[in-house]
């Protein structure tokens, strides 16, 4: 009913064959595959990973691997800032998203996951104007290719270089409502990650009910909110000063209620583990342990 997978960014040193083989060997049904442009990587953690180069797409090879290992590609992922204040960079990012959409259609992959982007120095109203200016062209390509767009709800505000507004507009239900008013196409939806609601001191379960028709993809990541640190620095501090991403089951997400909500709304699709837990970054063995530890915890909610 729910297809358990993981986000390939955590296996940055693997090629696509190795990623899919690992997934198959460890009982995963799908993988969200990263598609950053080769030669144009991002220095951010877990960014800049290219497991499928959409500019040099070998369709037969990729489809052959998925058939060989019995693992599907849940989505193609690319998470830049399409509304970057540098117009040249923003244009490049948006054009690469379009290229990924076309690649997804050729591969039979149902969704492309990304960020809306944001100019951190502008307020929400002005950023929504940028969204209205630039995103309809991307959605038009998605509609033409019958590929859904899953926007992850990560604020992309963690450190000084993302201050003050973060680098992704799609942070809260209030913003999602405005996005869907501006672009009502059902092609546009969410790659929903409950952890980002936790550190914003919000309910991570209710949006599943409220946006059931916009759930195009799901990320499984937990987060630990350190109340003692929050009480010291306050919510206006850089968010990493009071929270940390964790493996599912090691943080504050209410996973029982989360999966109850997904089944209540009859969600049928991928649920992909996203590993960003710094406690599991010491070695390649630690990375594999992180993925399998998360899998083992999530088994209680899923049939593998």
Short mmCIF file of C-alpha atoms in Angstrom, two decimals:
data_model
loop_
_atom_site.label_atom_id
_atom_site.label_comp_id
_atom_site.label_asym_id
_atom_site.label_seq_id
_atom_site.Cartn_x
_atom_site.Cartn_y
_atom_site.Cartn_z
CA UNK A 1 0.00 0.00 0.00
CA UNK A 2 2.83 2.39 0.91
CA UNK A 3 6.12 1.90 -0.93
CA UNK A 4 9.10 2.36 1.38
CA UNK A 5 12.19 3.89 -0.15
CA UNK A 6 14.98 6.32 0.63
CA UNK A 7 16.47 9.49 -0.83
CA UNK A 8 19.61 8.64 -2.79
CA UNK A 9 21.53 11.76 -1.66
CA UNK A 10 22.78 9.90 1.41
CA UNK A 11 24.66 7.47 -0.86
CA UNK A 12 26.57 10.19 -2.66
CA UNK A 13 29.58 7.98 -3.44
CA UNK A 14 27.47 5.25 -5.07
CA UNK A 15 26.54 5.07 -8.75
CA UNK A 16 22.95 4.36 -9.73
CA UNK A 17 23.59 0.63 -10.08
CA UNK A 18 24.95 0.45 -6.53
CA UNK A 19 22.09 2.55 -5.13
CA UNK A 20 19.44 0.29 -6.66
CA UNK A 21 21.30 -2.88 -5.71
CA UNK A 22 21.51 -1.71 -2.09
CA UNK A 23 17.82 -0.85 -2.14
CA UNK A 24 16.92 -4.26 -3.51
CA UNK A 25 19.17 -6.15 -1.09
CA UNK A 26 17.64 -4.28 1.87
CA UNK A 27 13.95 -4.73 0.97
CA UNK A 28 13.23 -1.23 -0.30
CA UNK A 29 10.64 -0.85 -3.04
CA UNK A 30 11.70 2.53 -4.41
CA UNK A 31 14.33 5.28 -4.38
CA UNK A 32 14.08 9.03 -4.92
CA UNK A 33 17.01 9.63 -7.25
CA UNK A 34 19.06 12.83 -7.17
CA UNK A 35 19.57 14.69 -10.44
CA UNK A 36 21.84 17.65 -9.77
CA UNK A 37 23.57 18.87 -12.94
CA UNK A 38 27.02 17.38 -13.35
CA UNK A 39 29.70 20.03 -13.00
CA UNK A 40 27.34 22.41 -11.21
CA UNK A 41 27.26 20.96 -7.72
CA UNK A 42 26.10 22.62 -4.51
CA UNK A 43 28.30 22.73 -1.41
CA UNK A 44 25.34 22.32 0.94
CA UNK A 45 25.14 19.04 2.86
CA UNK A 46 23.39 16.29 0.84
CA UNK A 47 23.24 18.54 -2.24
CA UNK A 48 25.09 18.28 -5.52
CA UNK A 49 24.53 14.52 -5.91
CA UNK A 50 24.03 13.19 -9.44
CA UNK A 51 22.75 9.62 -9.72
CA UNK A 52 20.95 10.38 -12.99
CA UNK A 53 22.45 12.94 -15.36
CA UNK A 54 19.38 14.21 -17.21
CA UNK A 55 21.54 16.06 -19.74
CA UNK A 56 23.02 12.73 -20.85
CA UNK A 57 20.05 10.45 -20.30
CA UNK A 58 20.46 6.73 -20.98
CA UNK A 59 16.85 5.61 -20.79
CA UNK A 60 17.44 1.95 -21.67
CA UNK A 61 20.21 1.61 -19.08
CA UNK A 62 18.17 3.19 -16.27
CA UNK A 63 15.04 1.20 -17.04
CA UNK A 64 17.14 -1.94 -17.27
CA UNK A 65 18.53 -1.37 -13.78
CA UNK A 66 15.11 -0.79 -12.22
CA UNK A 67 13.84 -3.99 -13.84
CA UNK A 68 16.94 -5.94 -12.84
CA UNK A 69 16.65 -4.99 -9.17
CA UNK A 70 12.87 -4.73 -8.93
CA UNK A 71 13.14 -1.23 -7.45
CA UNK A 72 11.17 1.70 -8.86
CA UNK A 73 12.18 5.35 -8.99
CA UNK A 74 9.66 7.19 -6.81
CA UNK A 75 10.72 10.61 -8.02
CA UNK A 76 13.58 12.62 -9.44
CA UNK A 77 15.02 15.08 -6.92
CA UNK A 78 16.76 18.43 -7.33
CA UNK A 79 16.66 21.07 -4.59
CA UNK A 80 18.20 24.41 -5.62
CA UNK A 81 16.84 27.94 -5.15
CA UNK A 82 14.80 28.70 -8.30
CA UNK A 83 14.06 32.21 -7.00
CA UNK A 84 17.68 33.02 -6.17
CA UNK A 85 18.40 36.77 -6.01
CA UNK A 86 21.06 36.20 -8.70
CA UNK A 87 18.92 36.15 -11.89
CA UNK A 88 21.46 34.09 -13.82
CA UNK A 89 21.58 31.38 -11.17
CA UNK A 90 17.80 31.35 -10.77
CA UNK A 91 17.31 30.98 -14.52
CA UNK A 92 19.77 28.08 -14.65
CA UNK A 93 18.01 26.31 -11.77
CA UNK A 94 14.57 26.71 -13.33
CA UNK A 95 15.74 25.46 -16.71
CA UNK A 96 17.32 22.40 -15.12
CA UNK A 97 14.05 21.63 -13.31
CA UNK A 98 12.34 21.68 -16.71
CA UNK A 99 14.97 19.31 -18.07
CA UNK A 100 14.37 16.94 -15.16
CA UNK A 101 10.62 17.04 -15.82
CA UNK A 102 11.22 15.98 -19.42
CA UNK A 103 13.54 13.21 -18.25
CA UNK A 104 10.94 11.98 -15.75
CA UNK A 105 8.37 11.69 -18.53
CA UNK A 106 10.77 9.67 -20.68
CA UNK A 107 11.56 7.36 -17.76
CA UNK A 108 7.96 6.97 -16.63
CA UNK A 109 8.74 8.57 -13.25
CA UNK A 110 5.59 10.22 -11.85
CA UNK A 111 6.99 13.16 -9.88
CA UNK A 112 9.85 15.65 -9.73
CA UNK A 113 10.68 16.90 -6.23
CA UNK A 114 12.21 20.31 -5.62
CA UNK A 115 11.92 23.67 -3.81
CA UNK A 116 9.96 26.77 -4.82
CA UNK A 117 12.95 28.86 -3.85
CA UNK A 118 13.03 32.27 -2.23
CA UNK A 119 14.92 35.53 -2.14
CA UNK A 120 15.88 35.54 1.57
CA UNK A 121 15.98 39.33 1.77
CA UNK A 122 12.42 39.85 0.50
CA UNK A 123 9.20 39.51 2.47
CA UNK A 124 6.61 36.83 1.80
CA UNK A 125 4.37 39.03 -0.35
CA UNK A 126 7.21 39.98 -2.69
CA UNK A 127 8.40 36.39 -2.90
CA UNK A 128 4.91 35.27 -3.87
CA UNK A 129 5.08 37.81 -6.70
CA UNK A 130 8.31 36.15 -7.86
CA UNK A 131 6.59 32.77 -7.64
CA UNK A 132 3.70 34.06 -9.76
CA UNK A 133 6.17 35.43 -12.30
CA UNK A 134 8.44 32.42 -12.73
CA UNK A 135 6.67 29.22 -11.71
CA UNK A 136 3.79 29.06 -14.23
CA UNK A 137 6.29 28.29 -16.99
CA UNK A 138 7.65 25.32 -15.00
CA UNK A 139 4.17 24.00 -14.28
CA UNK A 140 3.28 24.33 -17.96
CA UNK A 141 6.16 21.98 -18.83
CA UNK A 142 5.02 19.59 -16.10
CA UNK A 143 1.46 19.61 -17.45
CA UNK A 144 2.67 19.01 -21.00
CA UNK A 145 4.63 15.98 -19.79
CA UNK A 146 2.06 14.75 -17.23
CA UNK A 147 4.65 14.83 -14.43
CA UNK A 148 3.70 16.01 -10.95
CA UNK A 149 5.78 18.54 -9.01
CA UNK A 150 6.34 17.77 -5.32
CA UNK A 151 7.50 20.82 -3.36
CA UNK A 152 9.29 19.98 -0.15
CA UNK A 153 8.15 22.13 2.77
CA UNK A 154 11.64 22.84 4.12
CA UNK A 155 12.22 26.53 4.95
CA UNK A 156 15.91 26.21 4.02
CA UNK A 157 16.81 28.51 6.88
CA UNK A 158 19.35 26.91 9.13
CA UNK A 159 22.48 29.06 9.19
CA UNK A 160 23.78 32.58 8.62
CA UNK A 161 24.11 32.21 4.84
CA UNK A 162 20.35 31.59 4.57
CA UNK A 163 19.36 34.45 6.90
CA UNK A 164 16.90 36.09 7.31
CA UNK A 165 14.10 34.47 5.30
CA UNK A 166 15.51 31.15 4.15
CA UNK A 167 15.71 29.86 0.58
CA UNK A 168 12.37 28.12 0.13
CA UNK A 169 9.02 29.86 0.12
CA UNK A 170 6.81 26.79 0.73
CA UNK A 171 7.10 26.65 4.50
CA UNK A 172 3.56 26.62 5.96
CA UNK A 173 -0.06 25.84 5.10
CA UNK A 174 -0.78 29.57 4.79
CA UNK A 175 1.84 29.84 2.05
CA UNK A 176 0.75 26.60 0.34
CA UNK A 177 -2.78 28.03 0.09
CA UNK A 178 -1.47 31.13 -1.68
CA UNK A 179 0.68 28.99 -3.99
CA UNK A 180 -2.28 26.83 -4.97
CA UNK A 181 -4.44 29.92 -5.50
CA UNK A 182 -1.86 31.45 -7.82
CA UNK A 183 -1.28 28.14 -9.66
CA UNK A 184 -4.38 25.96 -9.14
CA UNK A 185 -3.10 23.12 -11.32
CA UNK A 186 -3.32 19.73 -9.51
CA UNK A 187 0.11 18.95 -11.02
CA UNK A 188 1.58 21.20 -8.30
CA UNK A 189 1.66 19.59 -4.85
CA UNK A 190 3.80 18.69 -1.88
CA UNK A 191 6.72 16.44 -1.14
CA UNK A 192 5.62 16.46 2.49
CA UNK A 193 8.19 16.21 5.29
CA UNK A 194 6.67 16.30 8.80
CA UNK A 195 9.93 17.20 10.54
CA UNK A 196 9.92 20.79 9.29
CA UNK A 197 6.64 21.51 11.04
CA UNK A 198 8.06 20.29 14.36
CA UNK A 199 10.85 22.86 14.62
CA UNK A 200 8.45 25.59 13.52
CA UNK A 201 6.34 24.61 16.58
CA UNK A 202 3.45 23.45 14.39
CA UNK A 203 1.19 20.41 14.08
CA UNK A 204 2.82 17.92 11.71
CA UNK A 205 -0.28 15.70 11.31
CA UNK A 206 -3.18 18.00 10.35
CA UNK A 207 -1.71 19.04 6.97
CA UNK A 208 -2.02 15.45 5.78
CA UNK A 209 -5.80 15.74 6.13
CA UNK A 210 -6.01 19.28 4.78
CA UNK A 211 -3.84 18.66 1.71
CA UNK A 212 -4.68 15.04 0.93
CA UNK A 213 -5.10 15.84 -2.77
CA UNK A 214 -1.73 17.59 -2.93
CA UNK A 215 0.42 14.82 -1.42
CA UNK A 216 2.56 13.82 -4.40
CA UNK A 217 5.47 12.33 -2.43
CA UNK A 218 6.43 11.84 1.23
CA UNK A 219 9.75 12.25 3.04
CA UNK A 220 10.31 10.35 6.29
CA UNK A 221 12.64 12.40 8.49
CA UNK A 222 12.48 13.11 12.19
CA UNK A 223 13.74 16.05 14.19
CA UNK A 224 14.66 16.63 17.82
CA UNK A 225 13.64 19.96 19.29
CA UNK A 226 15.86 20.83 22.27
CA UNK A 227 13.61 22.84 24.56
CA UNK A 228 16.46 23.94 26.82
CA UNK A 229 18.28 25.45 23.85
CA UNK A 230 15.09 26.99 22.45
CA UNK A 231 14.34 28.55 25.83
CA UNK A 232 17.80 30.11 25.79
CA UNK A 233 18.03 31.44 22.20
CA UNK A 234 14.34 31.78 21.19
CA UNK A 235 12.60 31.10 17.87
CA UNK A 236 14.34 34.05 16.18
CA UNK A 237 17.73 32.35 16.42
CA UNK A 238 19.11 30.33 13.52
CA UNK A 239 17.03 27.14 13.75
CA UNK A 240 20.00 24.76 14.01
CA UNK A 241 20.74 26.40 17.35
CA UNK A 242 17.76 24.59 18.87
CA UNK A 243 16.99 21.52 16.75
CA UNK A 244 18.67 18.68 14.91
CA UNK A 245 17.47 16.30 12.15
CA UNK A 246 17.17 12.70 13.37
CA UNK A 247 16.29 9.26 12.05
CA UNK A 248 12.60 8.31 12.23
CA UNK A 249 11.81 7.27 15.78
CA UNK A 250 14.66 9.25 17.37
CA UNK A 251 12.95 12.63 17.42
CA UNK A 252 9.60 14.29 18.11
CA UNK A 253 7.44 13.35 15.08
CA UNK A 254 4.38 11.35 16.17
CA UNK A 255 4.85 8.51 13.72
CA UNK A 256 1.83 6.48 14.79
CA UNK A 257 -0.46 9.44 14.18
CA UNK A 258 1.42 10.25 10.99
CA UNK A 259 0.84 6.87 9.39
CA UNK A 260 -2.71 6.79 10.70
CA UNK A 261 -3.36 10.03 8.86
CA UNK A 262 -1.79 8.74 5.63
CA UNK A 263 -4.03 5.68 5.73
CA UNK A 264 -7.07 7.78 6.68
CA UNK A 265 -6.70 9.90 3.54
CA UNK A 266 -5.99 6.80 1.43
CA UNK A 267 -2.53 7.95 0.41
CA UNK A 268 -1.02 5.42 -1.96
CA UNK A 269 2.52 6.08 -2.98
CA UNK A 270 6.13 6.45 -1.96
CA UNK A 271 7.32 7.17 1.56
CA UNK A 272 11.07 7.78 1.40
CA UNK A 273 13.53 7.92 4.28
CA UNK A 274 15.65 11.07 4.19
CA UNK A 275 18.79 10.72 6.28
CA UNK A 276 20.32 13.93 7.62
CA UNK A 277 21.25 12.73 11.11
CA UNK A 278 24.74 13.97 11.98
CA UNK A 279 25.14 11.12 14.48
CA UNK A 280 25.43 8.75 11.49
CA UNK A 281 28.01 10.49 9.33
CA UNK A 282 31.25 9.02 10.63
CA UNK A 283 31.81 6.41 7.93
CA UNK A 284 30.13 4.63 4.99
CA UNK A 285 29.13 1.93 7.47
CA UNK A 286 27.42 4.56 9.63
CA UNK A 287 25.44 5.76 6.61
CA UNK A 288 24.21 2.28 5.81
CA UNK A 289 23.40 1.74 9.48
CA UNK A 290 21.32 4.92 9.45
CA UNK A 291 19.23 3.78 6.50
CA UNK A 292 18.68 0.32 7.95
CA UNK A 293 17.94 1.61 11.46
CA UNK A 294 15.25 3.86 10.00
CA UNK A 295 13.90 0.96 7.93
CA UNK A 296 13.71 -1.29 10.97
CA UNK A 297 11.80 1.30 12.97
CA UNK A 298 9.35 1.96 10.14
CA UNK A 299 8.63 -1.75 9.61
CA UNK A 300 5.97 -1.56 12.30
CA UNK A 301 3.85 0.63 10.01
CA UNK A 302 4.59 -0.98 6.65
CA UNK A 303 4.68 -4.27 4.81
CA UNK A 304 8.10 -4.65 3.19
#
